[in-house]
GROMACS .gro file of C-alpha atoms in nm:
model
  314
    1MET     CA    1   3.448  -2.178   1.943
    2LYS     CA    2   3.328  -2.332   1.617
    3THR     CA    3   3.588  -2.360   1.343
    4THR     CA    4   3.499  -2.373   0.975
    5ILE     CA    5   3.738  -2.561   0.749
    6ARG     CA    6   3.768  -2.410   0.406
    7THR     CA    7   3.936  -2.566   0.109
    8SER     CA    8   4.208  -2.362  -0.058
    9LEU     CA    9   4.186  -2.555  -0.385
   10THR     CA   10   4.086  -2.341  -0.680
   11PRO     CA   11   3.933  -2.507  -0.990
   12GLU     CA   12   4.278  -2.501  -1.155
   13LYS     CA   13   4.445  -2.668  -0.856
   14THR     CA   14   4.165  -2.922  -0.840
   15ALA     CA   15   4.215  -2.996  -1.210
   16VAL     CA   16   4.585  -3.058  -1.145
   17VAL     CA   17   4.501  -3.297  -0.859
   18TYR     CA   18   4.257  -3.493  -1.077
   19ALA     CA   19   4.507  -3.504  -1.364
   20LEU     CA   20   4.794  -3.619  -1.142
   21LEU     CA   21   4.576  -3.894  -0.995
   22ALA     CA   22   4.488  -4.007  -1.348
   23VAL     CA   23   4.855  -4.005  -1.448
   24LEU     CA   24   4.947  -4.206  -1.137
   25PHE     CA   25   4.681  -4.470  -1.204
   26TRP     CA   26   4.767  -4.495  -1.575
   27SER     CA   27   5.132  -4.541  -1.476
   28THR     CA   28   5.044  -4.864  -1.295
   29VAL     CA   29   4.853  -5.021  -1.583
   30ALA     CA   30   5.147  -5.180  -1.768
   31THR     CA   31   5.240  -5.361  -1.446
   32ALA     CA   32   4.879  -5.467  -1.389
   33PHE     CA   33   4.859  -5.601  -1.746
   34LYS     CA   34   5.157  -5.829  -1.680
   35PHE     CA   35   5.017  -5.953  -1.348
   36ALA     CA   36   4.681  -6.027  -1.514
   37LEU     CA   37   4.840  -6.207  -1.810
   38ALA     CA   38   5.044  -6.430  -1.579
   39GLY     CA   39   4.737  -6.646  -1.515
   40LEU     CA   40   4.484  -6.546  -1.781
   41THR     CA   41   4.478  -6.537  -2.160
   42PRO     CA   42   4.451  -6.190  -2.316
   43ARG     CA   43   4.087  -6.264  -2.403
   44TRP     CA   44   3.981  -6.371  -2.053
   45MET     CA   45   4.172  -6.083  -1.901
   46LEU     CA   46   4.001  -5.832  -2.133
   47LEU     CA   47   3.655  -5.982  -2.082
   48ILE     CA   48   3.686  -5.946  -1.703
   49ALA     CA   49   3.830  -5.593  -1.725
   50VAL     CA   50   3.564  -5.468  -1.967
   51ALA     CA   51   3.281  -5.627  -1.767
   52VAL     CA   52   3.409  -5.462  -1.448
   53SER     CA   53   3.447  -5.128  -1.624
   54TRP     CA   54   3.096  -5.155  -1.769
   55GLY     CA   55   2.956  -5.221  -1.421
   56PHE     CA   56   3.150  -4.927  -1.278
   57LEU     CA   57   3.035  -4.690  -1.554
   58SER     CA   58   2.675  -4.813  -1.510
   59LEU     CA   59   2.688  -4.721  -1.140
   60VAL     CA   60   2.832  -4.377  -1.224
   61LEU     CA   61   2.560  -4.309  -1.482
   62LEU     CA   62   2.295  -4.436  -1.243
   63PHE     CA   63   2.422  -4.199  -0.973
   64LYS     CA   64   2.419  -3.911  -1.225
   65LYS     CA   65   2.068  -4.016  -1.340
   66GLN     CA   66   2.194  -4.061  -1.696
   67LEU     CA   67   2.168  -4.438  -1.736
   68VAL     CA   68   1.826  -4.428  -1.906
   69LEU     CA   69   1.949  -4.153  -2.140
   70ALA     CA   70   2.258  -4.361  -2.224
   71ALA     CA   71   2.038  -4.663  -2.305
   72GLN     CA   72   1.816  -4.446  -2.529
   73GLU     CA   73   2.121  -4.310  -2.713
   74LEU     CA   74   2.247  -4.665  -2.762
   75ARG     CA   75   1.914  -4.784  -2.908
   76SER     CA   76   1.893  -4.491  -3.150
   77ASN     CA   77   2.257  -4.501  -3.259
   78TRP     CA   78   2.366  -4.863  -3.216
   79PRO     CA   79   2.551  -4.899  -3.552
   80VAL     CA   80   2.795  -4.621  -3.455
   81ALA     CA   81   2.826  -4.764  -3.103
   82LEU     CA   82   2.898  -5.109  -3.248
   83ARG     CA   83   3.171  -4.970  -3.471
   84ARG     CA   84   3.329  -4.795  -3.173
   85ALA     CA   85   3.305  -5.111  -2.961
   86LEU     CA   86   3.473  -5.324  -3.227
   87ILE     CA   87   3.767  -5.082  -3.242
   88ASN     CA   88   3.782  -5.001  -2.870
   89PRO     CA   89   3.783  -5.203  -2.651
   90VAL     CA   90   3.758  -5.523  -2.859
   91CYS     CA   91   4.026  -5.508  -3.130
   92TYR     CA   92   4.250  -5.246  -2.970
   93TYR     CA   93   4.290  -5.419  -2.636
   94LEU     CA   94   4.304  -5.773  -2.778
   95ILE     CA   95   4.598  -5.668  -2.995
   96LEU     CA   96   4.764  -5.458  -2.723
   97LEU     CA   97   4.737  -5.736  -2.465
   98GLN     CA   98   4.880  -5.987  -2.711
   99ALA     CA   99   5.174  -5.750  -2.754
  100TYR     CA  100   5.215  -5.733  -2.375
  101ASP     CA  101   5.208  -6.113  -2.368
  102LEU     CA  102   5.502  -6.125  -2.612
  103LEU     CA  103   5.711  -5.827  -2.499
  104PRO     CA  104   5.865  -5.700  -2.176
  105ALA     CA  105   5.627  -5.447  -2.018
  106GLN     CA  106   5.880  -5.164  -2.058
  107GLN     CA  107   5.884  -5.211  -2.436
  108ALA     CA  108   5.510  -5.251  -2.488
  109GLN     CA  109   5.414  -4.948  -2.277
  110ALA     CA  110   5.674  -4.723  -2.438
  111ILE     CA  111   5.570  -4.813  -2.794
  112ASN     CA  112   5.209  -4.751  -2.700
  113TYR     CA  113   5.288  -4.381  -2.645
  114THR     CA  114   5.338  -4.329  -3.020
  115TRP     CA  115   4.961  -4.333  -3.080
  116ALA     CA  116   4.947  -3.950  -3.088
  117ILE     CA  117   5.202  -3.949  -3.371
  118THR     CA  118   4.996  -4.208  -3.557
  119MET     CA  119   4.686  -3.994  -3.509
  120SER     CA  120   4.850  -3.696  -3.681
  121LEU     CA  121   4.914  -3.919  -3.984
  122LEU     CA  122   4.560  -4.058  -3.994
  123ALA     CA  123   4.416  -3.707  -3.964
  124VAL     CA  124   4.552  -3.627  -4.311
  125PRO     CA  125   4.329  -3.865  -4.512
  126LEU     CA  126   4.041  -3.897  -4.263
  127LEU     CA  127   3.997  -3.536  -4.145
  128GLY     CA  128   4.153  -3.353  -4.438
  129GLN     CA  129   4.427  -3.198  -4.226
  130LYS     CA  130   4.772  -3.112  -4.359
  131LEU     CA  131   5.090  -3.277  -4.236
  132ARG     CA  132   5.306  -3.001  -4.086
  133TRP     CA  133   5.685  -3.014  -4.074
  134PRO     CA  134   5.684  -3.066  -3.695
  135ASP     CA  135   5.463  -3.371  -3.750
  136ALA     CA  136   5.710  -3.518  -3.998
  137VAL     CA  137   6.008  -3.462  -3.767
  138ALA     CA  138   5.806  -3.592  -3.470
  139LEU     CA  139   5.729  -3.906  -3.671
  140LEU     CA  140   6.100  -3.963  -3.737
  141LEU     CA  141   6.197  -3.905  -3.373
  142ALA     CA  142   5.920  -4.125  -3.233
  143TYR     CA  143   5.986  -4.425  -3.453
  144CYS     CA  144   6.360  -4.395  -3.402
  145GLY     CA  145   6.273  -4.419  -3.032
  146VAL     CA  146   6.062  -4.729  -3.100
  147LEU     CA  147   6.355  -4.888  -3.284
  148VAL     CA  148   6.595  -4.810  -2.996
  149ILE     CA  149   6.355  -4.962  -2.740
  150ALA     CA  150   6.255  -5.266  -2.945
  151THR     CA  151   6.617  -5.363  -3.026
  152ARG     CA  152   6.746  -5.277  -2.675
  153GLY     CA  153   6.981  -5.028  -2.838
  154ASP     CA  154   7.114  -5.270  -3.103
  155VAL     CA  155   6.967  -5.062  -3.387
  156LEU     CA  156   7.212  -5.179  -3.654
  157GLY     CA  157   7.178  -5.545  -3.555
  158LEU     CA  158   6.796  -5.524  -3.561
  159THR     CA  159   6.767  -5.786  -3.288
  160PHE     CA  160   6.418  -5.792  -3.135
  161ASP     CA  161   6.283  -5.968  -2.826
  162SER     CA  162   5.971  -6.031  -3.035
  163LEU     CA  163   5.921  -5.869  -3.374
  164SER     CA  164   5.561  -5.992  -3.371
  165GLY     CA  165   5.506  -5.819  -3.037
  166VAL     CA  166   5.653  -5.492  -3.168
  167LEU     CA  167   5.431  -5.504  -3.479
  168LEU     CA  168   5.123  -5.578  -3.267
  169ALA     CA  169   5.206  -5.289  -3.033
  170LEU     CA  170   5.237  -5.054  -3.333
  171LEU     CA  171   4.911  -5.188  -3.478
  172SER     CA  172   4.737  -5.114  -3.148
  173THR     CA  173   4.845  -4.749  -3.174
  174LEU     CA  174   4.688  -4.735  -3.520
  175LEU     CA  175   4.356  -4.864  -3.383
  176TRP     CA  176   4.361  -4.628  -3.083
  177ALA     CA  177   4.431  -4.330  -3.307
  178LEU     CA  178   4.160  -4.443  -3.550
  179TYR     CA  179   3.909  -4.464  -3.265
  180TRP     CA  180   3.965  -4.100  -3.163
  181ILE     CA  181   3.979  -3.977  -3.525
  182LEU     CA  182   3.641  -4.137  -3.598
  183ASN     CA  183   3.496  -3.992  -3.276
  184THR     CA  184   3.614  -3.647  -3.390
  185ARG     CA  185   3.455  -3.696  -3.730
  186ASP     CA  186   3.130  -3.817  -3.571
  187SER     CA  187   3.123  -3.501  -3.354
  188ARG     CA  188   3.167  -3.283  -3.662
  189GLN     CA  189   2.873  -3.463  -3.821
  190GLY     CA  190   2.649  -3.390  -3.522
  191ASP     CA  191   2.681  -3.722  -3.339
  192GLN     CA  192   2.768  -3.566  -3.003
  193ALA     CA  193   2.714  -3.730  -2.665
  194ASP     CA  194   2.868  -3.720  -2.321
  195ALA     CA  195   3.201  -3.904  -2.327
  196GLY     CA  196   3.103  -4.121  -2.031
  197ARG     CA  197   2.779  -4.231  -2.199
  198THR     CA  198   2.966  -4.296  -2.525
  199LEU     CA  199   3.216  -4.518  -2.344
  200TRP     CA  200   2.934  -4.702  -2.164
  201SER     CA  201   2.756  -4.770  -2.495
  202GLY     CA  202   3.067  -4.921  -2.648
  203PHE     CA  203   3.136  -5.139  -2.346
  204THR     CA  204   2.772  -5.254  -2.332
  205LEU     CA  205   2.812  -5.405  -2.678
  206ALA     CA  206   3.170  -5.518  -2.620
  207VAL     CA  207   3.092  -5.746  -2.323
  208PRO     CA  208   2.878  -6.001  -2.518
  209LEU     CA  209   3.116  -5.982  -2.816
  210LEU     CA  210   3.416  -6.058  -2.596
  211LEU     CA  211   3.227  -6.335  -2.416
  212VAL     CA  212   3.159  -6.515  -2.745
  213ILE     CA  213   3.516  -6.468  -2.871
  214THR     CA  214   3.667  -6.587  -2.543
  215LEU     CA  215   3.449  -6.898  -2.510
  216LEU     CA  216   3.516  -6.994  -2.874
  217VAL     CA  217   3.895  -6.956  -2.847
  218ASP     CA  218   3.994  -7.032  -2.486
  219ASP     CA  219   3.923  -7.291  -2.223
  220VAL     CA  220   3.761  -7.179  -1.899
  221PRO     CA  221   4.031  -7.090  -1.642
  222GLN     CA  222   4.079  -7.288  -1.321
  223TRP     CA  223   3.916  -7.032  -1.093
  224ALA     CA  224   4.033  -7.206  -0.775
  225ASN     CA  225   4.398  -7.172  -0.879
  226ALA     CA  226   4.586  -6.912  -0.670
  227GLN     CA  227   4.766  -6.768  -0.975
  228THR     CA  228   4.437  -6.734  -1.160
  229GLN     CA  229   4.279  -6.554  -0.866
  230GLN     CA  230   4.568  -6.307  -0.850
  231SER     CA  231   4.535  -6.246  -1.222
  232VAL     CA  232   4.160  -6.192  -1.191
  233ALA     CA  233   4.226  -5.933  -0.920
  234ALA     CA  234   4.470  -5.757  -1.155
  235ALA     CA  235   4.212  -5.766  -1.437
  236VAL     CA  236   3.954  -5.609  -1.203
  237TYR     CA  237   4.210  -5.338  -1.121
  238VAL     CA  238   4.260  -5.273  -1.494
  239GLY     CA  239   3.883  -5.249  -1.545
  240ILE     CA  240   3.858  -4.973  -1.287
  241PHE     CA  241   4.186  -4.785  -1.317
  242GLU     CA  242   4.257  -4.817  -1.691
  243MET     CA  243   3.908  -4.808  -1.836
  244GLY     CA  244   3.675  -4.658  -1.574
  245LEU     CA  245   3.765  -4.427  -1.285
  246THR     CA  246   4.081  -4.287  -1.440
  247PHE     CA  247   3.900  -4.188  -1.757
  248LEU     CA  248   3.646  -3.994  -1.549
  249LEU     CA  249   3.922  -3.825  -1.344
  250TRP     CA  250   4.096  -3.710  -1.662
  251GLN     CA  251   3.768  -3.589  -1.813
  252GLN     CA  252   3.692  -3.392  -1.497
  253ALA     CA  253   4.038  -3.234  -1.505
  254MET     CA  254   3.981  -3.125  -1.865
  255ASN     CA  255   3.640  -2.982  -1.773
  256LEU     CA  256   3.777  -2.777  -1.482
  257THR     CA  257   4.091  -2.632  -1.635
  258GLN     CA  258   4.134  -2.321  -1.846
  259ARG     CA  259   4.488  -2.435  -1.932
  260THR     CA  260   4.425  -2.753  -2.129
  261ALA     CA  261   4.775  -2.768  -2.281
  262ALA     CA  262   4.941  -2.745  -1.938
  263ILE     CA  263   4.722  -3.019  -1.792
  264SER     CA  264   4.769  -3.240  -2.098
  265SER     CA  265   5.146  -3.210  -2.062
  266LEU     CA  266   5.125  -3.395  -1.728
  267ILE     CA  267   5.071  -3.717  -1.923
  268PHE     CA  268   5.443  -3.701  -2.010
  269LEU     CA  269   5.511  -3.809  -1.651
  270SER     CA  270   5.327  -4.136  -1.696
  271PRO     CA  271   5.576  -4.345  -1.898
  272PHE     CA  272   5.865  -4.268  -1.664
  273LEU     CA  273   5.655  -4.343  -1.355
  274SER     CA  274   5.548  -4.663  -1.527
  275LEU     CA  275   5.911  -4.773  -1.556
  276VAL     CA  276   5.945  -4.736  -1.178
  277PHE     CA  277   5.648  -4.967  -1.116
  278ILE     CA  278   5.769  -5.212  -1.380
  279SER     CA  279   6.114  -5.239  -1.223
  280GLN     CA  280   6.000  -5.245  -0.858
  281LEU     CA  281   5.687  -5.460  -0.882
  282LEU     CA  282   5.754  -5.681  -1.185
  283GLY     CA  283   6.125  -5.706  -1.124
  284GLU     CA  284   6.210  -5.622  -1.485
  285GLU     CA  285   6.555  -5.474  -1.524
  286VAL     CA  286   6.500  -5.152  -1.718
  287ALA     CA  287   6.746  -5.142  -2.008
  288LEU     CA  288   6.928  -4.814  -2.067
  289SER     CA  289   6.781  -4.814  -2.419
  290THR     CA  290   6.425  -4.788  -2.281
  291PRO     CA  291   6.445  -4.438  -2.123
  292LEU     CA  292   6.661  -4.322  -2.415
  293GLY     CA  293   6.408  -4.441  -2.670
  294LEU     CA  294   6.124  -4.308  -2.457
  295ALA     CA  295   6.293  -3.966  -2.451
  296LEU     CA  296   6.294  -3.967  -2.834
  297ILE     CA  297   5.924  -4.058  -2.843
  298LEU     CA  298   5.831  -3.786  -2.593
  299ALA     CA  299   6.048  -3.534  -2.781
  300GLY     CA  300   5.844  -3.614  -3.089
  301LEU     CA  301   5.519  -3.566  -2.898
  302ALA     CA  302   5.644  -3.233  -2.759
  303LEU     CA  303   5.749  -3.119  -3.106
  304GLN     CA  304   5.394  -3.170  -3.230
  305LYS     CA  305   5.279  -2.897  -2.993
  306ILE     CA  306   5.498  -2.633  -3.159
  307PRO     CA  307   5.278  -2.382  -3.346
  308VAL     CA  308   5.370  -2.317  -3.709
  309ALA     CA  309   5.363  -1.955  -3.826
  310GLY     CA  310   5.096  -1.892  -4.085
  311ARG     CA  311   4.932  -2.226  -4.033
  312LYS     CA  312   4.568  -2.239  -4.139
  313ALA     CA  313   4.315  -2.427  -3.934
  314GLY     CA  314   4.264  -2.776  -4.067
   0.00000   0.00000   0.00000
């Protein structure tokens, strides 16, 4: 007797699966950053990761028969693509990775989650939106959380592991928020393209830029060194699971779901899962101040989702 196997996954359940996979992969990235930086400079690490991600995205677009279209869009709109590439991945990741090089992974990854708060502030001058009272309270909560994490709970003493690292991590959130704000403004002005093709265009221009920067600043690594090879493997992992596959999984989850807010809320799992990987794989002892500060940051992010009665669309 022939048996037919049927899947019981509805589009909503499939969206949850994709989203959870994305959250799981993103939760490993802080650990992968540290492994990669153990044997590579931030510039070499980023060059390898971006090149791998570009190759991965090229294969995806080729499979979807969109690679020629992506190249045509890049030729016709290269100034916008160049601006995007300079912000992300070039400047954003160079600054973020330098912060990771200076800070414990648990601090850098937690501070990085304040980018959504930063985006609400940038939306005021750049998109003409109004700052709501939940945004102001969220800002206070989030940056109190940053202070708790960065000082390991010694808020009054203001003792930092690396003040430069904290400032770089905060600067990276500004660049990440700016990248998405400008993308939103471009979409309003009619510059709309598939997100995968947009990412590919930026990475296409970023690879030669990063190659020049890296060769001008850093020496060529000792490729035969065991530590270097392990770090290269970690950089390849970042290229796929931070910048390539995971982005597509998340995009697919957003496309399938009718409950965007519920799916988006799953990202709140990521920082706490990340602490597990950091402690178990990197061997970092997670300070009590880290989850406490992270709870303040996530409380601020949750507060932003509260609707305000009588609010007009921005």
